[in-house]
Structure formats: C-alpha cells, structure tokens
XYZ file of C-alpha atoms in Angstrom:
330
model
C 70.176 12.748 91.620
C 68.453 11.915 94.754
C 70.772 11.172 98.120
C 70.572 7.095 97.700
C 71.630 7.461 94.218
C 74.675 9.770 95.327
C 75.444 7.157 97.947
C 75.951 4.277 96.113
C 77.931 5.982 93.445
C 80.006 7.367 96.145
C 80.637 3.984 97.556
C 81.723 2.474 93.920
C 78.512 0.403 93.581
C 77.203 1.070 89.896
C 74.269 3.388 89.256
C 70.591 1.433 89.433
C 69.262 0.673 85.755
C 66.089 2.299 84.981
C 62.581 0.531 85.129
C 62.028 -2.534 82.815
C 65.934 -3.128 82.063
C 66.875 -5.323 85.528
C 68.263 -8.331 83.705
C 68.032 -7.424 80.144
C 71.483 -7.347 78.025
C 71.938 -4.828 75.354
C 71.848 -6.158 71.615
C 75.061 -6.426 69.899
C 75.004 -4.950 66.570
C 75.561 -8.240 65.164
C 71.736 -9.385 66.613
C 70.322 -6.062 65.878
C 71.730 -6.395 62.159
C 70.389 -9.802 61.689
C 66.950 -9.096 63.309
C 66.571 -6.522 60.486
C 67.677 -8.904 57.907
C 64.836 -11.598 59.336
C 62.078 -8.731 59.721
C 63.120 -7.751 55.916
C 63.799 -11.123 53.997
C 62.119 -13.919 55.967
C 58.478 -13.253 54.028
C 60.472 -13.797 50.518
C 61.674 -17.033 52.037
C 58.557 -18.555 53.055
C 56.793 -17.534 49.496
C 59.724 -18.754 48.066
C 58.567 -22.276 47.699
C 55.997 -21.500 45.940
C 57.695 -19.485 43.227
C 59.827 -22.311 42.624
C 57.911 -25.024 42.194
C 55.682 -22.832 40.089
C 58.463 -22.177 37.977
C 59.666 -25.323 37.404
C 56.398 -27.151 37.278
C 54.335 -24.226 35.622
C 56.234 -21.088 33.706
C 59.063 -23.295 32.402
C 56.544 -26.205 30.522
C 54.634 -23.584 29.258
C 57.585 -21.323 28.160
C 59.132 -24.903 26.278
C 55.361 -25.738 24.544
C 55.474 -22.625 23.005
C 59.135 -23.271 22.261
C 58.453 -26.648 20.940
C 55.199 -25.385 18.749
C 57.686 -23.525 16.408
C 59.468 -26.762 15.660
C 58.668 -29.725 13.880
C 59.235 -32.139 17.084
C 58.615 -35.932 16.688
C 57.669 -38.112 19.407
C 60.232 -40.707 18.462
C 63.018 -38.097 18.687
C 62.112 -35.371 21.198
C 65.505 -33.940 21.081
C 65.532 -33.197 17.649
C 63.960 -29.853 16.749
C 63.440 -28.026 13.620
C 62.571 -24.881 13.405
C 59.026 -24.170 10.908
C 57.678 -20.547 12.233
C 54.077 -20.767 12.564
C 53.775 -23.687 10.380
C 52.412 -25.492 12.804
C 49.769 -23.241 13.181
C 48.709 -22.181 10.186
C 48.188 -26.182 9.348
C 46.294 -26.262 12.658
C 44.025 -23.261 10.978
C 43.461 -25.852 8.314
C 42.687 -29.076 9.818
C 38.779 -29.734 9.443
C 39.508 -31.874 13.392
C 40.978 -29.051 14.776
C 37.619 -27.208 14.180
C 35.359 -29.796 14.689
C 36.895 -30.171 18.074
C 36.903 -27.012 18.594
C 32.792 -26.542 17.719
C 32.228 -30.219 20.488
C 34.211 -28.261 23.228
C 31.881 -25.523 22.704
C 28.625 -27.473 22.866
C 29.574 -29.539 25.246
C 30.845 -26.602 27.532
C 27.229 -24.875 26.771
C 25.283 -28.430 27.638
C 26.840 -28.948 30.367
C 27.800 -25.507 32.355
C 24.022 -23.642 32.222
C 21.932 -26.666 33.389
C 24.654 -27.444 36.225
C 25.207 -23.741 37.233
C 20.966 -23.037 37.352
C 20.453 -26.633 39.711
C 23.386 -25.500 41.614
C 21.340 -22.254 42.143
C 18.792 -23.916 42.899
C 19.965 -26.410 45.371
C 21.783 -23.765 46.986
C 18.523 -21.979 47.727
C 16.637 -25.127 49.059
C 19.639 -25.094 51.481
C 20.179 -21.797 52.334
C 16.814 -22.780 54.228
C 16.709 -24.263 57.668
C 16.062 -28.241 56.731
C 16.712 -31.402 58.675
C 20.105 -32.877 58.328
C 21.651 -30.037 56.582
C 25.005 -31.425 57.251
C 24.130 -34.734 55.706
C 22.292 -33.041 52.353
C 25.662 -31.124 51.838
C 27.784 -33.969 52.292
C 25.953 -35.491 49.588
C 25.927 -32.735 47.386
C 29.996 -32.577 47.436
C 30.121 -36.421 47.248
C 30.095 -36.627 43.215
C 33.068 -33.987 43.262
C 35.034 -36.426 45.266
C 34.605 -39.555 43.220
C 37.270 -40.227 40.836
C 36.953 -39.259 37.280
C 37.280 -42.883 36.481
C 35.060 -44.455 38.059
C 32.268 -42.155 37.372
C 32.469 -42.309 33.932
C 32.795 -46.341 33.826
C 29.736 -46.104 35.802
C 27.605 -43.777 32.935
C 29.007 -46.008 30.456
C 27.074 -48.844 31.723
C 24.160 -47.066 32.780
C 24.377 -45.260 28.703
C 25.248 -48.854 27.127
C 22.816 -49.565 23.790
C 21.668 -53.098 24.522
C 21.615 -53.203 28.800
C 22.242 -49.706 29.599
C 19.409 -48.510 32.282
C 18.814 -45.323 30.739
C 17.513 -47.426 27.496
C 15.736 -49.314 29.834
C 14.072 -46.860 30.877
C 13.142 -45.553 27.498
C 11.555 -48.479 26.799
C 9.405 -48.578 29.635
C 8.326 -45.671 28.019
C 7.517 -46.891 24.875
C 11.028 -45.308 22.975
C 13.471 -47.823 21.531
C 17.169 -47.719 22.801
C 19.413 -44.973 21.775
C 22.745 -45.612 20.470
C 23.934 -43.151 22.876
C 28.058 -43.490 22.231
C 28.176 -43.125 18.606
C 25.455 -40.249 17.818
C 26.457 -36.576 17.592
C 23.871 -35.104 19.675
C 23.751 -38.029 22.430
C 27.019 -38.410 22.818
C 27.466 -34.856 23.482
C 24.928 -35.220 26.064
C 26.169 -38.245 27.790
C 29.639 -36.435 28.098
C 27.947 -33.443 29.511
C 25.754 -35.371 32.100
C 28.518 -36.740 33.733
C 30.337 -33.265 34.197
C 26.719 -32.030 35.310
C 26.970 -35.092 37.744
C 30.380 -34.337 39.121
C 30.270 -30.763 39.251
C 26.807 -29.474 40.453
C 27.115 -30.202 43.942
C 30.197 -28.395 44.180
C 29.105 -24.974 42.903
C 25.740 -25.325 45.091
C 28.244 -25.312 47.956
C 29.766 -22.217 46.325
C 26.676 -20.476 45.438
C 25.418 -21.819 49.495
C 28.208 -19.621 51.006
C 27.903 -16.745 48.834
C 24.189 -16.789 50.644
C 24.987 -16.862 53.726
C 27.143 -13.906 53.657
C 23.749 -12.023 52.085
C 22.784 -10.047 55.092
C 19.369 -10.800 56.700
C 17.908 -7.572 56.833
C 17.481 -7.245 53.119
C 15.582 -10.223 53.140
C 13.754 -8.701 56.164
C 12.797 -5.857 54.264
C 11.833 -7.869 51.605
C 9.059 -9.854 53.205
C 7.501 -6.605 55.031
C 7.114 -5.605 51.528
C 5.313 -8.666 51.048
C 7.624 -10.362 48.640
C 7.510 -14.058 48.581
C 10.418 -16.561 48.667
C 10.754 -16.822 44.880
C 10.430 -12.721 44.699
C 13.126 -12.636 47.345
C 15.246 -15.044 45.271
C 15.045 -13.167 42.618
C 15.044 -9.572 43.787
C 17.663 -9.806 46.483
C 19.334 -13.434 46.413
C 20.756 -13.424 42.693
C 21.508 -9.564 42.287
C 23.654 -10.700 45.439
C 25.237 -13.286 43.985
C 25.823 -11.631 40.358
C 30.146 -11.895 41.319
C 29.531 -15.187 42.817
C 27.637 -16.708 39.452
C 30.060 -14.530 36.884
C 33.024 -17.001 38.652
C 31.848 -19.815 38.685
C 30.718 -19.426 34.874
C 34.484 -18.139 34.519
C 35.513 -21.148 35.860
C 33.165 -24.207 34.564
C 34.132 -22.727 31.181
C 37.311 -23.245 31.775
C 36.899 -26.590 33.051
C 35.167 -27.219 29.874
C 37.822 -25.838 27.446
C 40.291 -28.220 29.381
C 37.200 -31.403 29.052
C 39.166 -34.482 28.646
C 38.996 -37.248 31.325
C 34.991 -37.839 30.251
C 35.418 -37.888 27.116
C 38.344 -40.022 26.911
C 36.884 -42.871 28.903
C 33.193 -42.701 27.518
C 34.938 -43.682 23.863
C 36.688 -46.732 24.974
C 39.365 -48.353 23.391
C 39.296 -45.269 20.868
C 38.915 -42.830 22.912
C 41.463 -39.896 21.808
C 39.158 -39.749 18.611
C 35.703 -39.138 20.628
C 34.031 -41.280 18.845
C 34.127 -43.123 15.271
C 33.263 -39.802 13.645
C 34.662 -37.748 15.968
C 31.472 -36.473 17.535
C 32.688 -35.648 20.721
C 36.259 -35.282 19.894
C 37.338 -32.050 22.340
C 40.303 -29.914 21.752
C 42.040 -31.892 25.275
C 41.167 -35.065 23.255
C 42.816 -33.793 20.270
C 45.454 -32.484 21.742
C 45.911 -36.136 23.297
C 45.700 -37.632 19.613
C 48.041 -35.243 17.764
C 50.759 -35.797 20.316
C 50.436 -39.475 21.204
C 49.175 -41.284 18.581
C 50.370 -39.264 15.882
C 53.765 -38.647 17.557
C 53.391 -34.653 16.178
C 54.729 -33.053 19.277
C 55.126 -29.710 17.886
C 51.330 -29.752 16.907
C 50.487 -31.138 20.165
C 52.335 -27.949 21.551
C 50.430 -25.503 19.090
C 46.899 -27.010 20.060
C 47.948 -26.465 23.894
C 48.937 -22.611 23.559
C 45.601 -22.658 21.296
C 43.725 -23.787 23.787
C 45.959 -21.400 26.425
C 45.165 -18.529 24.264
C 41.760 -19.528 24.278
C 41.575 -19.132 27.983
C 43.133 -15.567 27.902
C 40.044 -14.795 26.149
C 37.541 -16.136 28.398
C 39.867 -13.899 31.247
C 39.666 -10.534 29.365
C 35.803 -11.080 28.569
C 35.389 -12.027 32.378
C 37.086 -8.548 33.316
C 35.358 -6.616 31.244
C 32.282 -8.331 32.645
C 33.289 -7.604 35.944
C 34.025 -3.678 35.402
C 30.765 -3.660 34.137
C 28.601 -4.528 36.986
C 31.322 -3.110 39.353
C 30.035 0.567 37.259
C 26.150 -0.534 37.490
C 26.519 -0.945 41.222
C-alpha cells in the first residue's frame, strides 16, 4: 500500500477503486440473473414467430388432410367424419382421372422445365458477359415472374384462341391452317407449358447469372491460355460449376410443376377444374380442385393432396441421392 493510499484510509476517506470502475455500480444478482436468462432464451423468442405461424398455418393443415383422407368427409357437412381406412386411397389407385392426371403433370412438367432451364442457361451466359444496359436486360428478364398468374394466362389465351388467336395467325402466314390449340392433347399441353416457360425462365437465368459470378476468374483465365473458346469455356468450366446450381433449380421447377394449377385452370375457361373436355391437361392440382369442390369429396380431395405430398418426398430423396453423388465425384 503506497503512503497516499495509507493516508486517506487513515483519515476515514474510502480506499480509491481500481482503473476502469470510477462510476460503475456493481450488478445485483437480480440483473446478473436476468442478463443470463436474455443471453440464454432471447434467440428462442425471436424464432419463435416463425414456429408458430408455421404450425398453425403449415404442420397443423397438413397433419388434419391426412386426418381427413381416412374419412369419408363431405363438403356439405365438413364436421361429419367417418372413418374408411385407406379407402380413399385405394379408390384413388383406381380412378382412370387420377392417372391420367397424373401422366399430364408429368408431360407437362417435362415440356415445360428442360426448354426453360437450357434458355435460362443460356441467357444467363449472354449476361454473365459485359453488355450495354445490363441492368435494364435483367429487369426484363425478371419482369414475366412478376406479372400475375392471371393476367398472363388471359393474355396466351387470346394470343392461342382458334379463330383470332395470333399464334394461328401466324401459322397461316405460313401456309398451316389454325390449330385448335385448347382442346387437343398435345397442344394443349404445350400451350400450358409455354406460359410456365414464359413466367419462369427469366427467373432461373437470374439464378443460374449469380451462380456465375461467384465462378472465379482465373479458371476461365486458364482456360483461354489453353486456347479454349467461349463455348469450350461454357462447357468445360461454366456448367461443371454450376452442376449444384442446375440440380436445384430442376429440384425446384419440378416441384413447381407437380403443384401446376393456376395455368391450367384459367387456360380451360369456364371448365377449367377438368383441363379440358377430355381432360387433356387435367393436372393432379386441377384434380385435386375438382374432387374437392365440385364433387364435394373432401376426404378424396385430402388423399390426392398427401399423394401429391408424397410425391414430392420422392423428388427430395432422388435429389439427395443426386447430390451425394456429385458431392463423391468431386
């Protein structure tokens, strides 16, 4: 204790505080306690939220459909359930519809995902490039994604119409008569398929366009001292790059396509839950639509949706064994 120190203490004055504590009060146990309680509980309560609308918006309709599928559940008395097993399943198995929309989601998902996801590619690369008004081009590109459902599909309805569409129009400037393009199998299927194409191809070039840019530079550096070209480096570097990037968004337009039903629904009309007279581009959302609202069969309706989410369990597993894969190969 140096001589000041003694002094003061000697003349009753209390003992200096020690560097960095002049004006600081010690925590009660009280704050100390509750600091620890905010340090240890205060992430749970800002994920909380989330967990509860999820449950009540998400887990809970999900955990009722599949409830509700092993009833017989009427539309005109929801409330009233009777239990049937898999009944409605097995006479799901059965139904010729059930298949048929089954085999339209399918072709339509196939029509529609590989030409969108190979121009998205392809746009992507044009962009990855240094052009004029990049900002505008991928405005543009995202603009489709951003128009309702609605009104682009009201809008290929005219342009697909049989007497003064402009796509028949155009078919007959070429010398081809107009195509009854709402009430064939195969044209239908396409017409459906452009307008996803439409919607959604601008929004995966953007995907594929940062997945790019995060390529690093030397590898296409070391590319062209080797004397590869552009389309060499596109194909040698740029999409072995991008093998993750493409296996999601395949994951995920499939998906999308499983769940089709806006398009469809709208490009049949006043009948559109059937897709179509004949069903041609009748989709499992679309049939789904029918069983439950038109033919007031909730507990079908419910079997068709864990179908369908049973369905998309599939497409996960294949898409992680898929992934393991060319995690190992790397």
């Amino acid at each position: 204790m140096t001589a000041t120190a003694g002094a003061v203490e000697e003349a009753g004055a209390p003992a200096p505080r020690p560097p960095g504590t002049h004006g600081r009060a010690r925590p009660g146990p009280w704050r100390s306690r509750l600091y620890r309680w905010d340090v240890r509980y205060s992430p749970y309560a800002f994920v909380a939220p989330f967990f509860l609308f999820f449950g009540a918006f998400g887990l809970f309709p999900l955990l009722y459909t599949g409830w509700a599928s092993l009833h017989r559940v009427e539309l005109a008395a929801p409330d009233h359930m009777e239990w049937v097993g898999l009944h409605n399943y097995v006479r799901l198995l059965d139904d010729d519809f059930f298949w048929n929309a089954l085999r339209n989601t399918f072709t339509i998902g196939v029509i529609s995902t590989v030409p969108q996801l190979l121009m998205a590619l392809g746009l992507a690369h044009l962009l990855h490039y240094r052009l004029r008004a990049a900002t505008f081009w991928r405005v543009a590109l995202l603009t489709p994604y951003a128009t309702s459902v609605a009104a682009a599909t009201l809008v290929f309805v005219l342009l697909y119409g049989r007497d003064y569409g402009m796509v028949n129009w155009a078919l007959g400037a070429l010398g081809i008569g107009p195509v009854d393009w709402q009430n064939g199998t195969w044209t239908s299927q396409f017409a459906v398929s452009s307008i996803v194409i439409w919607r959604w191809t601008g929004y995966n070039a953007l995907i594929y366009l940062a997945a790019m840019q995060a390529v690093p530079d030397e590898l296409y550096e070391s590319a062209a001292l080797d004397g590869a070209s552009r389309r060499q480096q596109f194909r040698h570097v740029t999409v072995p790059a991008l093998r993750p990037t493409i296996l999601f968004t395949v994951v995920v337009s499939t998906i999308g396509a499983t769940q089709l039903f806006g398009e469809p629904l709208l490009f049949g009309g006043a009948g559109g839950q059937k897709g179509g007279a004949s069903h041609q581009f009748q989709t499992l959302g679309l049939y789904l639509y029918e069983q439950g609202w038109f033919n007031f069969h909730l507990g079908r309706a419910s079997a068709v949706a864990w179908t369908m989410f049973l369905i998309l369990l599939l497409i996960a597993a294949v898409n992680l064994l898929i992934a393991r894969r060319l995690r190992k190969s790397h």
